[in-house]
CSV table of N, CA and C in Angstrom, one decimal:
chain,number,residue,atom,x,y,z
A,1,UNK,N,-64.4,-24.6,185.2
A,1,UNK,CA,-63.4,-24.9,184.2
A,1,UNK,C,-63.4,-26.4,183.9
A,2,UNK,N,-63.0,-26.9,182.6
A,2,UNK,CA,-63.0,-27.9,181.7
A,2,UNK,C,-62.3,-28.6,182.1
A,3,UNK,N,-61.7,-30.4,182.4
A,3,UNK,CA,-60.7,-30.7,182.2
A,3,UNK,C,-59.5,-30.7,181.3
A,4,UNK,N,-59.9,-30.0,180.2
A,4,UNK,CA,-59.2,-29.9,179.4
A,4,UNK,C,-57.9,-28.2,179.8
A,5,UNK,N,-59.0,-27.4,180.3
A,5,UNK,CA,-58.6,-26.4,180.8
A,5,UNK,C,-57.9,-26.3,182.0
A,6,UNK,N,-58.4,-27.0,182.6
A,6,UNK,CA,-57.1,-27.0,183.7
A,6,UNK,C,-56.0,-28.1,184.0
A,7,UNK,N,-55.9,-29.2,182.9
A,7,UNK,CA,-54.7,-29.9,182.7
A,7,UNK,C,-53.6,-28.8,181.8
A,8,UNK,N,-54.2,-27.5,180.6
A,8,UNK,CA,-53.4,-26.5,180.1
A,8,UNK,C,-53.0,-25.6,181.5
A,9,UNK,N,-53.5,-25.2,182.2
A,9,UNK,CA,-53.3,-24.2,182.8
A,9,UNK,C,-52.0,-24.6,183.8
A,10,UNK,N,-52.3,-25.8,184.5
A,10,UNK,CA,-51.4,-26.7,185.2
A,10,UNK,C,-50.2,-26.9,184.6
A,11,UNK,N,-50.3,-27.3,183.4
A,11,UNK,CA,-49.0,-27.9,182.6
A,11,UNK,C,-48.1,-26.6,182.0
A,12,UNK,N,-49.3,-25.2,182.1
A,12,UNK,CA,-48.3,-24.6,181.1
A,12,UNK,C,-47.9,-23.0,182.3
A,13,UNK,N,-48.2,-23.2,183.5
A,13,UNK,CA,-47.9,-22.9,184.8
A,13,UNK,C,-46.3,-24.1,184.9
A,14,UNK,N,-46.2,-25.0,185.1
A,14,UNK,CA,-45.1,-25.7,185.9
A,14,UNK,C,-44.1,-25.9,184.7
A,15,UNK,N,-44.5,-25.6,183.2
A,15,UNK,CA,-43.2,-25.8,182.3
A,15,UNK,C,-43.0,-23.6,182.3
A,16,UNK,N,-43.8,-23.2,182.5
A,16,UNK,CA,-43.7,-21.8,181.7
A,16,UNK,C,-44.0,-21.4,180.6
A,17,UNK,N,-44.5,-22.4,179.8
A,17,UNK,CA,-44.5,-22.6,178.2
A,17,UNK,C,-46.3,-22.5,177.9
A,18,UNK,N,-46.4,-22.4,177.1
A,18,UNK,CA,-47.8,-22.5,176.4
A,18,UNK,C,-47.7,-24.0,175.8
A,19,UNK,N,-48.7,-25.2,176.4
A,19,UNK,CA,-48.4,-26.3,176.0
A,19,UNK,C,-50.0,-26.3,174.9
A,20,UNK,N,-49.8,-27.0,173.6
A,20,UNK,CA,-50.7,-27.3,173.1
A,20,UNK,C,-51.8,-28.5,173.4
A,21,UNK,N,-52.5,-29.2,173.3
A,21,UNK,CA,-53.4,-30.1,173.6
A,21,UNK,C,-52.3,-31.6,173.0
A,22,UNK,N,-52.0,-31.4,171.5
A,22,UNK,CA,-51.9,-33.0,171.4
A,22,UNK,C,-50.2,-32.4,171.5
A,23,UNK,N,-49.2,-31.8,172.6
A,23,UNK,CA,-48.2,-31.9,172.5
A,23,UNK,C,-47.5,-32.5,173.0
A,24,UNK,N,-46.7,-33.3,173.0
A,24,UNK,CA,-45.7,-34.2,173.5
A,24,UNK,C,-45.3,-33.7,174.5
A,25,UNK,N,-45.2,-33.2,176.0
A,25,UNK,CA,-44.4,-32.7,176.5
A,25,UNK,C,-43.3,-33.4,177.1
A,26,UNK,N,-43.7,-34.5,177.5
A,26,UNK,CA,-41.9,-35.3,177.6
A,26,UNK,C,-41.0,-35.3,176.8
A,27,UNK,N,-41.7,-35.5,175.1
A,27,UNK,CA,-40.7,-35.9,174.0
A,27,UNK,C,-39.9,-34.5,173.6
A,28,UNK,N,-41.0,-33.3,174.1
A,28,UNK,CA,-39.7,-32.2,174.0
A,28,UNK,C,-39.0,-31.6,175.2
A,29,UNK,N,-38.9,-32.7,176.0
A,29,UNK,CA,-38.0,-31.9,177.2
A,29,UNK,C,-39.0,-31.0,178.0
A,30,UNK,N,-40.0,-30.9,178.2
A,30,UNK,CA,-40.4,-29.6,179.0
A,30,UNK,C,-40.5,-29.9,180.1
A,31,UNK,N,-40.4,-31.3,180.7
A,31,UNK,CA,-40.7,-31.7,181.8
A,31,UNK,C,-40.1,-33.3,181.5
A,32,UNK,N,-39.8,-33.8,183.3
A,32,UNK,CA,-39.2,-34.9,183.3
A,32,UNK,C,-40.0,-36.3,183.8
A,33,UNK,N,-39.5,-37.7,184.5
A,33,UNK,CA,-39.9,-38.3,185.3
A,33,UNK,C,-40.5,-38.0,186.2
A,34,UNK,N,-39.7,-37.1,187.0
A,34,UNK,CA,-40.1,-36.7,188.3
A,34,UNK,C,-41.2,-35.7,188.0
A,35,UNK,N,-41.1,-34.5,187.2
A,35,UNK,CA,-42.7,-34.2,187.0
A,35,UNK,C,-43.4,-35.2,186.6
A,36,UNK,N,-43.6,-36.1,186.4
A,36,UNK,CA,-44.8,-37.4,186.0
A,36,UNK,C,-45.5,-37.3,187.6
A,37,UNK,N,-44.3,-37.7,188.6
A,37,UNK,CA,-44.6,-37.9,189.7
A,37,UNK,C,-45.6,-37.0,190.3
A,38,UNK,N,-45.0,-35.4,189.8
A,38,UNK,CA,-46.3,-34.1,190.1
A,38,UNK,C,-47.8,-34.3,189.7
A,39,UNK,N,-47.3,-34.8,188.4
A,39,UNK,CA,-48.7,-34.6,187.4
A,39,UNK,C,-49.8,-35.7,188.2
A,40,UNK,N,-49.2,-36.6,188.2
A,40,UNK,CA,-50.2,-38.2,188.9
A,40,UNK,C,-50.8,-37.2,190.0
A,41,UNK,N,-49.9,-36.3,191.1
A,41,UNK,CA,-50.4,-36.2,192.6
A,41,UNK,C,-51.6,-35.1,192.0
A,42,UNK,N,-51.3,-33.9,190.8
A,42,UNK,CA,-51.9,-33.3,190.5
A,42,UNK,C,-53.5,-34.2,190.3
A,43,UNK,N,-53.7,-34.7,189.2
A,43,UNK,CA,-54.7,-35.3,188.2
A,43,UNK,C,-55.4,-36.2,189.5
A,44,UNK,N,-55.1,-37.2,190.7
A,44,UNK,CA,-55.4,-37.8,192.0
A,44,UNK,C,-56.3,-36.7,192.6
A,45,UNK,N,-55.4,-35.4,193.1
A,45,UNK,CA,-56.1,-34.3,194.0
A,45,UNK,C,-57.4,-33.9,193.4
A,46,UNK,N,-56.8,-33.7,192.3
A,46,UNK,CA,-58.0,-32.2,191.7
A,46,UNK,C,-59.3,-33.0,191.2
A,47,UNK,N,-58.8,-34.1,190.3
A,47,UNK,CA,-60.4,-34.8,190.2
A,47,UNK,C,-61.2,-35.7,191.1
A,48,UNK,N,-60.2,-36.2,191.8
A,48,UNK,CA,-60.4,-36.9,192.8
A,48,UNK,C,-60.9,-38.5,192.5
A,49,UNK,N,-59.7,-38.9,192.1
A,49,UNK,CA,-59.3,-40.4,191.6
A,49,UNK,C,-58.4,-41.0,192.0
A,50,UNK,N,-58.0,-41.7,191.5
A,50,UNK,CA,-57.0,-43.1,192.3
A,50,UNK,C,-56.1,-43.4,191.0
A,51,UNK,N,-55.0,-43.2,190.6
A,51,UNK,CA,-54.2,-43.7,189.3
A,51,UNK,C,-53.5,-44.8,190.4
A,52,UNK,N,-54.0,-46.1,189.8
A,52,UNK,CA,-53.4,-47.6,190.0
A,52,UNK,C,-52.5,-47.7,189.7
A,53,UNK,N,-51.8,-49.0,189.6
A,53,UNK,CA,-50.3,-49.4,189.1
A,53,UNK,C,-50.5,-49.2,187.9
A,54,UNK,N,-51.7,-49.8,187.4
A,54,UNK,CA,-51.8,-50.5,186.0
A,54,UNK,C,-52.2,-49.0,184.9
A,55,UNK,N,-52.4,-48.0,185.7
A,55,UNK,CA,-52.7,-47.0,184.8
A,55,UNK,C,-51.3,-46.5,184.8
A,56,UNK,N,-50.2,-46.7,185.5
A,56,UNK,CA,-49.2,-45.5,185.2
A,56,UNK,C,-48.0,-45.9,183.7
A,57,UNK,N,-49.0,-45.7,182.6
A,57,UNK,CA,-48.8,-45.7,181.6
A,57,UNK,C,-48.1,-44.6,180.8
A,58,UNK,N,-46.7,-44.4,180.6
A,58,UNK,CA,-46.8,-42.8,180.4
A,58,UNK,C,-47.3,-42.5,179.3
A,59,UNK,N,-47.9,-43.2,178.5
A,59,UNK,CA,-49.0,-43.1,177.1
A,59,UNK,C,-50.2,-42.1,178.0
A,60,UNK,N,-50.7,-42.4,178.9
A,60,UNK,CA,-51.8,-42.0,179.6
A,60,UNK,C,-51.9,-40.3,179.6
A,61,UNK,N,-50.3,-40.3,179.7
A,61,UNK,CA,-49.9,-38.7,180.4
A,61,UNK,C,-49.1,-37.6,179.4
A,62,UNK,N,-48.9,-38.1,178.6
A,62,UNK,CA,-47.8,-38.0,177.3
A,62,UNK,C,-48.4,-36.3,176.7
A,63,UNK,N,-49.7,-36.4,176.7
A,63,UNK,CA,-50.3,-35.0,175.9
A,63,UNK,C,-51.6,-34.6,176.8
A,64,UNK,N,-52.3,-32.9,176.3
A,64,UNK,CA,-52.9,-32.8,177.1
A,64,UNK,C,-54.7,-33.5,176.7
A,65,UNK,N,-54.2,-33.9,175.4
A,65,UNK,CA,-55.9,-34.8,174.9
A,65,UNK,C,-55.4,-36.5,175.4
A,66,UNK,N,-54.8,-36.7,175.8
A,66,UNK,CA,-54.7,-38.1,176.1
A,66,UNK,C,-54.7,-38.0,178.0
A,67,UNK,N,-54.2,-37.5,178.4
A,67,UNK,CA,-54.3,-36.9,179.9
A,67,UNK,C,-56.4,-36.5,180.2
A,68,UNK,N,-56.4,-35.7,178.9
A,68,UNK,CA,-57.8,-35.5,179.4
A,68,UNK,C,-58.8,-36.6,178.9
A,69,UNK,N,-58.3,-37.8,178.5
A,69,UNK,CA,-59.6,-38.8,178.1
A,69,UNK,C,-59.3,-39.6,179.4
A,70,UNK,N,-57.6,-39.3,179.7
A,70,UNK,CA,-57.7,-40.8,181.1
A,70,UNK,C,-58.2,-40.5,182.2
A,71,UNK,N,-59.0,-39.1,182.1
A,71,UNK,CA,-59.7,-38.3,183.6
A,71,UNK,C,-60.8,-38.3,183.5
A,72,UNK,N,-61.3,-38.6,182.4
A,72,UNK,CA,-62.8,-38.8,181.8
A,72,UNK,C,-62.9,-40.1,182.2
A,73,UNK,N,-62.5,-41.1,181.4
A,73,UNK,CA,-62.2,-42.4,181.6
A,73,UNK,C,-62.4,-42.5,183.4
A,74,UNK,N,-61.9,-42.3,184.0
A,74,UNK,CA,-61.5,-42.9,185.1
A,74,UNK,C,-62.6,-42.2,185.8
A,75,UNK,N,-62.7,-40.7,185.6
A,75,UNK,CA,-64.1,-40.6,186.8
A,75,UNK,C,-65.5,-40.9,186.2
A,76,UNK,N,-65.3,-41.8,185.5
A,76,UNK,CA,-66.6,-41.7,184.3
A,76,UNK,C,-67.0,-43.3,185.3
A,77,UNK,N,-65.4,-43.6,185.8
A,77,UNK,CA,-65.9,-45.8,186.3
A,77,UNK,C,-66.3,-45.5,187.7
């Protein structure tokens, strides 16, 4: 499976919802701060990365195409 695929699968498991790729999921309520906290421990485990101070950008995490460039990005360094 894709990163892209299982950042959907993940996100649309813990909201219940079918999340689109470029969809906002904070800006429509589907999830909160404290999911952010999920998503980071999620996105750390599964790819097996380090989100720094400096990445906890919630731009980083906002959608599921911007989530999936900062997992590329990051296991790419």
């Amino acid at each position: 499976m894709d990163v892209r695929a299982e950042l959907t699968e993940f996100l649309s498991e813990a909201t219940g919802d079918r999340i689109e790729p470029d969809e906002d999921y904070f800006a429509k309520g589907l999830v909160n701060s404290l999911f952010a906290l999920e998503l980071v421990t999620f996105v750390e485990r599964r790819f097996g990365l380090v989100v720094e101070v400096e990445d906890l950008d919630l731009d980083h995490f906002r959608t599921i195409d911007r989530l999936t460039e900062f997992v590329r990005v990051k296991t790419a360094a």
